mmCIF file of C-alpha atoms in Angstrom:
data_model
loop_
_atom_site.group_PDB
_atom_site.id
_atom_site.type_symbol
_atom_site.label_atom_id
_atom_site.label_comp_id
_atom_site.label_asym_id
_atom_site.label_seq_id
_atom_site.Cartn_x
_atom_site.Cartn_y
_atom_site.Cartn_z
ATOM 1 C CA MET O 191 108.003 87.530 95.875
ATOM 2 C CA TYR O 192 108.332 89.264 99.243
ATOM 3 C CA TYR O 193 104.736 90.487 99.020
ATOM 4 C CA ALA O 194 103.717 86.878 99.584
ATOM 5 C CA PHE O 195 104.860 87.067 103.220
ATOM 6 C CA PRO O 196 102.458 89.753 104.538
ATOM 7 C CA LEU O 197 99.701 88.277 102.357
ATOM 8 C CA LEU O 198 100.298 84.883 103.971
ATOM 9 C CA ALA O 199 100.212 86.487 107.425
ATOM 10 C CA VAL O 200 96.832 88.153 106.886
ATOM 11 C CA ILE O 201 95.413 84.907 105.433
ATOM 12 C CA PHE O 202 96.480 83.120 108.624
ATOM 13 C CA TRP O 203 94.967 85.851 110.819
ATOM 14 C CA ALA O 204 91.718 85.915 108.853
ATOM 15 C CA GLY O 205 91.530 82.126 109.013
ATOM 16 C CA ASN O 206 92.137 82.231 112.743
ATOM 17 C CA THR O 207 89.229 84.654 113.180
ATOM 18 C CA VAL O 208 86.995 82.011 111.620
ATOM 19 C CA VAL O 209 88.656 79.327 113.769
ATOM 20 C CA ASN O 210 87.696 81.422 116.812
ATOM 21 C CA LYS O 211 84.061 80.949 115.801
ATOM 22 C CA LEU O 212 84.549 77.231 115.128
ATOM 23 C CA THR O 213 85.749 76.729 118.711
ATOM 24 C CA VAL O 214 82.285 77.529 120.073
ATOM 25 C CA GLY O 215 80.812 74.380 121.601
ATOM 26 C CA VAL O 216 83.893 72.178 121.126
ATOM 27 C CA ILE O 217 86.386 73.769 123.523
ATOM 28 C CA TYR O 218 86.120 76.407 126.240
ATOM 29 C CA PRO O 219 87.666 79.855 125.586
ATOM 30 C CA ALA O 220 90.076 79.621 128.536
ATOM 31 C CA GLU O 221 91.252 76.220 127.292
ATOM 32 C CA ILE O 222 92.194 77.157 123.751
ATOM 33 C CA GLY O 223 93.573 80.490 124.928
ATOM 34 C CA PHE O 224 96.011 78.611 127.178
ATOM 35 C CA TYR O 225 96.740 75.592 124.970
ATOM 36 C CA ARG O 226 97.675 77.621 121.882
ATOM 37 C CA TRP O 227 100.434 79.424 123.780
ATOM 38 C CA LEU O 228 101.522 76.319 125.670
ATOM 39 C CA PHE O 229 101.936 74.412 122.412
ATOM 40 C CA ALA O 230 103.701 77.408 120.834
ATOM 41 C CA ALA O 231 106.122 77.492 123.787
ATOM 42 C CA VAL O 232 106.803 73.763 123.408
ATOM 43 C CA LEU O 233 107.538 74.179 119.683
ATOM 44 C CA LEU O 234 109.740 77.248 120.125
ATOM 45 C CA THR O 235 111.712 76.118 123.181
ATOM 46 C CA PRO O 236 114.121 73.691 121.431
ATOM 47 C CA VAL O 237 115.114 76.428 118.972
ATOM 48 C CA LEU O 238 115.032 79.545 121.135
ATOM 49 C CA LEU O 239 115.736 78.543 124.735
ATOM 50 C CA ARG O 240 119.542 78.607 124.458
ATOM 51 C CA PRO O 241 119.877 81.968 122.644
ATOM 52 C CA THR O 242 117.233 83.456 124.935
ATOM 53 C CA LEU O 243 119.184 82.376 128.019
ATOM 54 C CA ARG O 244 122.247 84.082 126.570
ATOM 55 C CA SER O 245 120.172 87.258 126.403
ATOM 56 C CA TRP O 246 119.141 86.965 130.068
ATOM 57 C CA PRO O 247 120.804 90.273 131.158
ATOM 58 C CA VAL O 248 118.707 92.161 128.598
ATOM 59 C CA ILE O 249 115.563 90.241 129.569
ATOM 60 C CA LYS O 250 116.137 90.898 133.284
ATOM 61 C CA ALA O 251 116.661 94.612 132.680
ATOM 62 C CA ASN O 252 113.416 94.812 130.683
ATOM 63 C CA ALA O 253 111.358 92.220 132.590
ATOM 64 C CA GLY O 254 108.556 94.622 133.508
ATOM 65 C CA LYS O 255 108.172 95.849 129.946
ATOM 66 C CA ILE O 256 108.232 92.318 128.545
ATOM 67 C CA PHE O 257 105.542 91.282 131.032
ATOM 68 C CA VAL O 258 103.274 94.173 129.995
ATOM 69 C CA LEU O 259 103.795 93.361 126.307
ATOM 70 C CA GLY O 260 103.025 89.680 126.882
ATOM 71 C CA VAL O 261 99.837 90.483 128.784
ATOM 72 C CA LEU O 262 98.561 93.014 126.238
ATOM 73 C CA GLY O 263 99.652 91.440 122.956
ATOM 74 C CA MET O 264 99.381 87.742 123.709
ATOM 75 C CA ALA O 265 97.111 87.124 126.700
ATOM 76 C CA ILE O 266 94.435 89.856 126.354
ATOM 77 C CA TYR O 267 94.337 90.438 122.605
ATOM 78 C CA GLN O 268 94.508 86.824 121.517
ATOM 79 C CA SER O 269 92.326 85.308 124.254
ATOM 80 C CA LEU O 270 89.451 87.807 124.284
ATOM 81 C CA ALA O 271 88.528 86.750 120.753
ATOM 82 C CA TYR O 272 87.616 83.272 122.031
ATOM 83 C CA PHE O 273 85.297 84.766 124.649
ATOM 84 C CA ALA O 274 83.799 87.092 122.015
ATOM 85 C CA ALA O 275 83.154 84.343 119.443
ATOM 86 C CA PRO O 276 79.939 82.933 121.000
ATOM 87 C CA LYS O 277 78.399 86.417 121.094
ATOM 88 C CA THR O 278 79.104 87.740 117.587
ATOM 89 C CA THR O 279 79.908 86.641 114.039
ATOM 90 C CA ALA O 280 83.311 86.035 112.494
ATOM 91 C CA THR O 281 82.522 88.720 109.900
ATOM 92 C CA ASN O 282 81.869 91.291 112.633
ATOM 93 C CA MET O 283 85.076 90.281 114.395
ATOM 94 C CA GLY O 284 87.081 90.780 111.200
ATOM 95 C CA ILE O 285 85.638 94.237 110.577
ATOM 96 C CA VAL O 286 86.265 95.373 114.159
ATOM 97 C CA LEU O 287 89.860 94.175 113.726
ATOM 98 C CA ALA O 288 90.169 96.642 110.848
ATOM 99 C CA LEU O 289 90.173 99.449 113.430
ATOM 100 C CA MET O 290 93.618 98.388 114.635
ATOM 101 C CA PRO O 291 95.754 100.425 112.189
ATOM 102 C CA VAL O 292 93.779 103.593 112.974
ATOM 103 C CA MET O 293 93.973 103.015 116.740
ATOM 104 C CA SER O 294 97.709 102.378 116.458
ATOM 105 C CA LEU O 295 98.168 105.579 114.454
ATOM 106 C CA VAL O 296 96.215 107.671 116.979
ATOM 107 C CA LEU O 297 98.247 106.252 119.864
ATOM 108 C CA ALA O 298 101.488 106.809 117.946
ATOM 109 C CA ILE O 299 100.555 110.470 117.539
ATOM 110 C CA ALA O 300 99.685 110.785 121.233
ATOM 111 C CA ALA O 301 102.520 108.743 122.761
ATOM 112 C CA LEU O 302 105.347 108.781 120.217
ATOM 113 C CA GLY O 303 105.049 112.329 118.953
ATOM 114 C CA HIS O 304 104.169 111.336 115.406
ATOM 115 C CA ARG O 305 102.828 114.167 113.265
ATOM 116 C CA LEU O 306 99.059 114.694 113.375
ATOM 117 C CA THR O 307 97.677 114.565 109.839
ATOM 118 C CA VAL O 308 94.326 115.392 108.283
ATOM 119 C CA GLY O 309 94.015 111.760 107.204
ATOM 120 C CA ALA O 310 94.502 110.541 110.784
ATOM 121 C CA VAL O 311 91.678 112.745 112.063
ATOM 122 C CA VAL O 312 89.187 112.221 109.237
ATOM 123 C CA GLY O 313 90.123 108.557 108.766
ATOM 124 C CA SER O 314 89.617 107.780 112.447
ATOM 125 C CA ILE O 315 86.134 109.272 112.367
ATOM 126 C CA VAL O 316 85.178 107.457 109.156
ATOM 127 C CA SER O 317 86.546 104.098 110.384
ATOM 128 C CA PHE O 318 84.808 104.383 113.743
ATOM 129 C CA LEU O 319 81.522 105.212 112.001
ATOM 130 C CA GLY O 320 81.965 102.132 109.824
ATOM 131 C CA VAL O 321 82.495 99.882 112.848
ATOM 132 C CA LEU O 322 79.450 101.415 114.577
ATOM 133 C CA ILE O 323 77.325 100.576 111.524
ATOM 134 C CA VAL O 324 78.505 96.953 111.657
ATOM 135 C CA ILE O 325 78.085 96.367 115.399
ATOM 136 C CA THR O 326 74.609 97.962 115.368
ATOM 137 C CA SER O 327 73.542 96.054 112.220
ATOM 138 C CA GLY O 328 73.007 99.351 110.460
ATOM 139 C CA ASN O 329 70.733 100.813 113.153
ATOM 140 C CA LEU O 330 72.781 103.405 115.018
ATOM 141 C CA THR O 331 69.823 104.330 117.259
ATOM 142 C CA SER O 332 70.012 100.856 118.838
ATOM 143 C CA LEU O 333 73.098 102.022 120.756
ATOM 144 C CA THR O 334 70.907 104.125 123.017
ATOM 145 C CA GLN O 335 68.367 101.320 123.424
ATOM 146 C CA GLN O 336 70.392 98.092 123.647
ATOM 147 C CA GLY O 337 74.032 99.124 123.836
ATOM 148 C CA ILE O 338 76.798 97.232 122.032
ATOM 149 C CA ASN O 339 76.751 93.477 121.563
ATOM 150 C CA GLY O 340 78.962 91.852 124.209
ATOM 151 C CA GLY O 341 81.122 90.043 121.667
ATOM 152 C CA ASP O 342 81.744 93.177 119.624
ATOM 153 C CA ALA O 343 82.587 95.094 122.814
ATOM 154 C CA MET O 344 85.156 92.422 123.718
ATOM 155 C CA MET O 345 86.703 92.718 120.261
ATOM 156 C CA LEU O 346 86.957 96.494 120.662
ATOM 157 C CA VAL O 347 88.818 95.954 123.954
ATOM 158 C CA ALA O 348 91.058 93.352 122.277
ATOM 159 C CA VAL O 349 91.894 95.693 119.400
ATOM 160 C CA ALA O 350 92.617 98.543 121.831
ATOM 161 C CA ALA O 351 94.938 96.248 123.802
ATOM 162 C CA TYR O 352 96.879 95.334 120.669
ATOM 163 C CA ALA O 353 97.093 98.953 119.532
ATOM 164 C CA ILE O 354 98.592 99.852 122.927
ATOM 165 C CA TYR O 355 100.908 96.848 122.590
ATOM 166 C CA SER O 356 102.122 97.996 119.162
ATOM 167 C CA THR O 357 102.724 101.523 120.450
ATOM 168 C CA LEU O 358 104.681 100.337 123.485
ATOM 169 C CA LEU O 359 106.682 97.950 121.309
ATOM 170 C CA LYS O 360 107.823 100.898 119.198
ATOM 171 C CA LYS O 361 108.332 103.189 122.187
ATOM 172 C CA TRP O 362 110.399 100.807 124.311
ATOM 173 C CA GLN O 363 112.553 99.275 121.526
ATOM 174 C CA ILE O 364 113.679 96.324 123.660
ATOM 175 C CA PRO O 365 117.102 95.220 122.302
ATOM 176 C CA LEU O 366 116.243 91.568 121.638
ATOM 177 C CA PRO O 367 116.035 89.701 118.319
ATOM 178 C CA ALA O 368 112.424 89.527 117.121
ATOM 179 C CA MET O 369 112.000 85.790 117.658
ATOM 180 C CA GLU O 370 113.474 85.887 121.161
ATOM 181 C CA LEU O 371 111.166 88.761 122.075
ATOM 182 C CA LEU O 372 108.214 86.794 120.703
ATOM 183 C CA TYR O 373 109.317 83.706 122.648
ATOM 184 C CA VAL O 374 109.530 85.435 126.043
ATOM 185 C CA GLN O 375 106.123 87.032 125.449
ATOM 186 C CA VAL O 376 104.699 83.582 124.693
ATOM 187 C CA LEU O 377 106.090 82.372 128.029
ATOM 188 C CA VAL O 378 104.439 85.336 129.777
ATOM 189 C CA ALA O 379 101.107 84.417 128.161
ATOM 190 C CA VAL O 380 101.418 80.797 129.374
ATOM 191 C CA VAL O 381 102.041 81.935 132.966
ATOM 192 C CA VAL O 382 99.338 84.626 132.968
ATOM 193 C CA LEU O 383 96.639 82.462 131.382
ATOM 194 C CA PHE O 384 97.266 79.341 133.486
ATOM 195 C CA PRO O 385 95.235 80.465 136.562
ATOM 196 C CA LEU O 386 92.180 81.182 134.371
ATOM 197 C CA PHE O 387 92.641 77.849 132.623
ATOM 198 C CA ALA O 388 92.933 76.017 135.967
ATOM 199 C CA VAL O 389 89.654 77.375 137.394
ATOM 200 C CA SER O 390 87.601 77.258 134.169
ATOM 201 C CA PRO O 391 85.515 74.323 132.916
ATOM 202 C CA GLN O 392 87.396 72.086 130.509
ATOM 203 C CA ALA O 393 86.289 69.939 127.603
ATOM 204 C CA GLY O 394 89.723 68.338 127.198
ATOM 205 C CA LEU O 395 91.600 67.907 123.962
ATOM 206 C CA ASN O 396 89.883 65.623 121.457
ATOM 207 C CA SER O 397 89.609 64.975 117.732
ATOM 208 C CA ASP O 398 87.090 67.811 117.322
ATOM 209 C CA ASN O 399 89.072 70.616 118.916
ATOM 210 C CA LEU O 400 92.720 69.569 118.560
ATOM 211 C CA PRO O 401 92.967 70.703 114.888
ATOM 212 C CA LEU O 402 91.652 74.129 115.940
ATOM 213 C CA VAL O 403 94.233 74.399 118.722
ATOM 214 C CA LEU O 404 97.028 73.339 116.361
ATOM 215 C CA PHE O 405 95.962 75.884 113.743
ATOM 216 C CA ALA O 406 95.897 78.664 116.329
ATOM 217 C CA CYS O 407 99.279 77.561 117.643
ATOM 218 C CA GLY O 408 101.163 76.891 114.421
ATOM 219 C CA PHE O 409 99.656 79.309 111.927
ATOM 220 C CA ALA O 410 98.322 82.227 114.007
ATOM 221 C CA SER O 411 100.817 82.227 116.887
ATOM 222 C CA ILE O 412 104.038 81.360 115.036
ATOM 223 C CA GLY O 413 103.530 81.361 111.257
ATOM 224 C CA ALA O 414 101.755 84.715 110.962
ATOM 225 C CA PRO O 415 104.229 86.705 113.123
ATOM 226 C CA LEU O 416 107.180 85.148 111.268
ATOM 227 C CA ALA O 417 105.689 85.965 107.859
ATOM 228 C CA TRP O 418 104.781 89.491 109.007
ATOM 229 C CA MET O 419 108.264 90.198 110.379
ATOM 230 C CA THR O 420 109.820 88.879 107.149
ATOM 231 C CA GLY O 421 107.595 91.219 105.156
ATOM 232 C CA ILE O 422 108.617 94.192 107.287
ATOM 233 C CA LYS O 423 112.289 93.260 106.862
ATOM 234 C CA HIS O 424 112.155 93.236 103.049
ATOM 235 C CA LEU O 425 109.320 95.674 102.262
ATOM 236 C CA GLY O 426 109.393 98.083 105.189
ATOM 237 C CA PRO O 427 106.644 98.734 107.788
ATOM 238 C CA SER O 428 104.555 101.154 105.692
ATOM 239 C CA ARG O 429 104.120 98.875 102.658
ATOM 240 C CA THR O 430 103.603 95.839 104.888
ATOM 241 C CA SER O 431 100.960 97.442 107.125
ATOM 242 C CA VAL O 432 98.693 98.089 104.127
ATOM 243 C CA PHE O 433 98.118 94.328 103.881
ATOM 244 C CA PHE O 434 96.373 94.315 107.267
ATOM 245 C CA ASN O 435 93.453 96.046 105.549
ATOM 246 C CA LEU O 436 92.716 92.733 103.805
ATOM 247 C CA VAL O 437 91.870 90.989 107.107
ATOM 248 C CA PRO O 438 88.132 91.945 107.218
ATOM 249 C CA ILE O 439 87.679 91.134 103.524
ATOM 250 C CA LEU O 440 89.376 87.742 103.765
ATOM 251 C CA THR O 441 87.551 86.981 107.022
ATOM 252 C CA ALA O 442 84.177 87.712 105.416
ATOM 253 C CA VAL O 443 85.001 85.499 102.423
ATOM 254 C CA ILE O 444 86.231 82.580 104.552
ATOM 255 C CA ALA O 445 83.303 82.924 106.976
ATOM 256 C CA SER O 446 80.774 82.904 104.138
ATOM 257 C CA VAL O 447 82.287 79.673 102.785
ATOM 258 C CA MET O 448 83.041 77.802 106.019
ATOM 259 C CA LEU O 449 80.330 79.159 108.328
ATOM 260 C CA SER O 450 77.662 80.146 105.793
ATOM 261 C CA GLU O 451 77.531 83.628 107.310
ATOM 262 C CA ALA O 452 75.395 85.891 105.153
ATOM 263 C CA LEU O 453 76.721 89.328 104.278
ATOM 264 C CA GLY O 454 74.198 92.104 104.899
ATOM 265 C CA LEU O 455 74.205 95.537 103.331
ATOM 266 C CA TYR O 456 75.395 96.983 106.637
ATOM 267 C CA HIS O 457 78.462 94.719 106.478
ATOM 268 C CA LEU O 458 79.358 96.081 103.064
ATOM 269 C CA VAL O 459 78.707 99.720 104.005
ATOM 270 C CA GLY O 460 80.332 99.530 107.429
ATOM 271 C CA GLY O 461 83.275 97.448 106.249
ATOM 272 C CA GLY O 462 83.808 99.749 103.283
ATOM 273 C CA LEU O 463 83.800 102.847 105.505
ATOM 274 C CA THR O 464 86.204 101.203 107.940
ATOM 275 C CA LEU O 465 88.667 100.357 105.183
ATOM 276 C CA LEU O 466 88.253 103.793 103.597
ATOM 277 C CA GLY O 467 89.085 105.424 106.923
ATOM 278 C CA VAL O 468 92.202 103.294 107.335
ATOM 279 C CA LEU O 469 93.400 104.118 103.808
ATOM 280 C CA MET O 470 92.742 107.821 104.383
ATOM 281 C CA SER O 471 94.770 107.761 107.604
ATOM 282 C CA GLU O 472 97.695 106.072 105.836
ATOM 283 C CA TRP O 473 97.758 108.014 102.580
ATOM 284 C CA TRP O 474 96.375 111.486 103.410
ATOM 285 C CA THR O 475 99.469 112.777 105.143
ATOM 286 C CA ARG O 476 98.967 116.544 105.012
ATOM 287 C CA PRO O 477 99.685 117.996 108.483
ATOM 288 C CA PHE O 478 96.531 118.793 110.430
ATOM 289 C CA ARG O 479 97.930 122.185 111.412
ATOM 290 C CA THR O 480 100.676 124.088 109.647
ATOM 291 C CA LYS O 481 102.900 126.620 111.358
ATOM 292 C CA THR O 482 101.945 130.221 110.860
ATOM 293 C CA ARG O 483 104.437 132.708 109.402
ATOM 294 C CA ALA O 484 104.789 134.332 112.834
ATOM 295 C CA GLN O 485 105.624 130.969 114.429
ATOM 296 C CA VAL O 486 108.206 130.232 111.769
ATOM 297 C CA SER O 487 109.903 133.622 112.118
ATOM 298 C CA SER O 488 110.014 133.326 115.911
#
């Protein structure tokens, strides 16, 4: 039964990737990026304001870290996808997102002292090759001629921001309950994104875009993190993280149904390589270098 929680989370995230594409032409990126967190803050405040205020000494002592986490994980990662959506497809966005576990693993090795494994090295190379095949539509030589599509480049930056966020979250271990930590990061996102929202063009909330904002707020901003944290609590982080590999597959399926996006051979090859690389990095755990007999004896 507990496997339903991470599965639900990745369904919400995959659906939100398609929602990112549906926002094009009905609401400006800066608008939905701000409104989703504003609405999330409004929904969470009645439940979390009082316990969060009781935790004020901890929040004050870690204010700088919380601000960095809110900027990276909420403001940059979540909002860049809306700016990327007009320039790429939802399927491409989902496949680029599949790089996140590998990026997080590489950063964990570099910053947290995790053991370097053969799977991490080989898997990173294979996954990155897969993403390159997707963002170049199967023509790797186009990188030297045209560069990377702007939307795909934004998604790469977004994924890198979230990988850094995940690493810092583990490294800092801020002593707050998960929901309170999520809540204060949501408040950071509201404050940070407001200036961009204020100076950007606005379509205003209407019957066309309000359902998209509400989905992003309720399902992607609150429902998915809650389901994911519940999965980690009952299944552990390793078994839960495997479910993230379903995001590009579910995104491609939903996009083909809702957006009529056609899947090309390069999507299948690139997406398959990306997932293969992620699985290799998670399951091929032999150390990259073993100690020599002389090192052991010394």
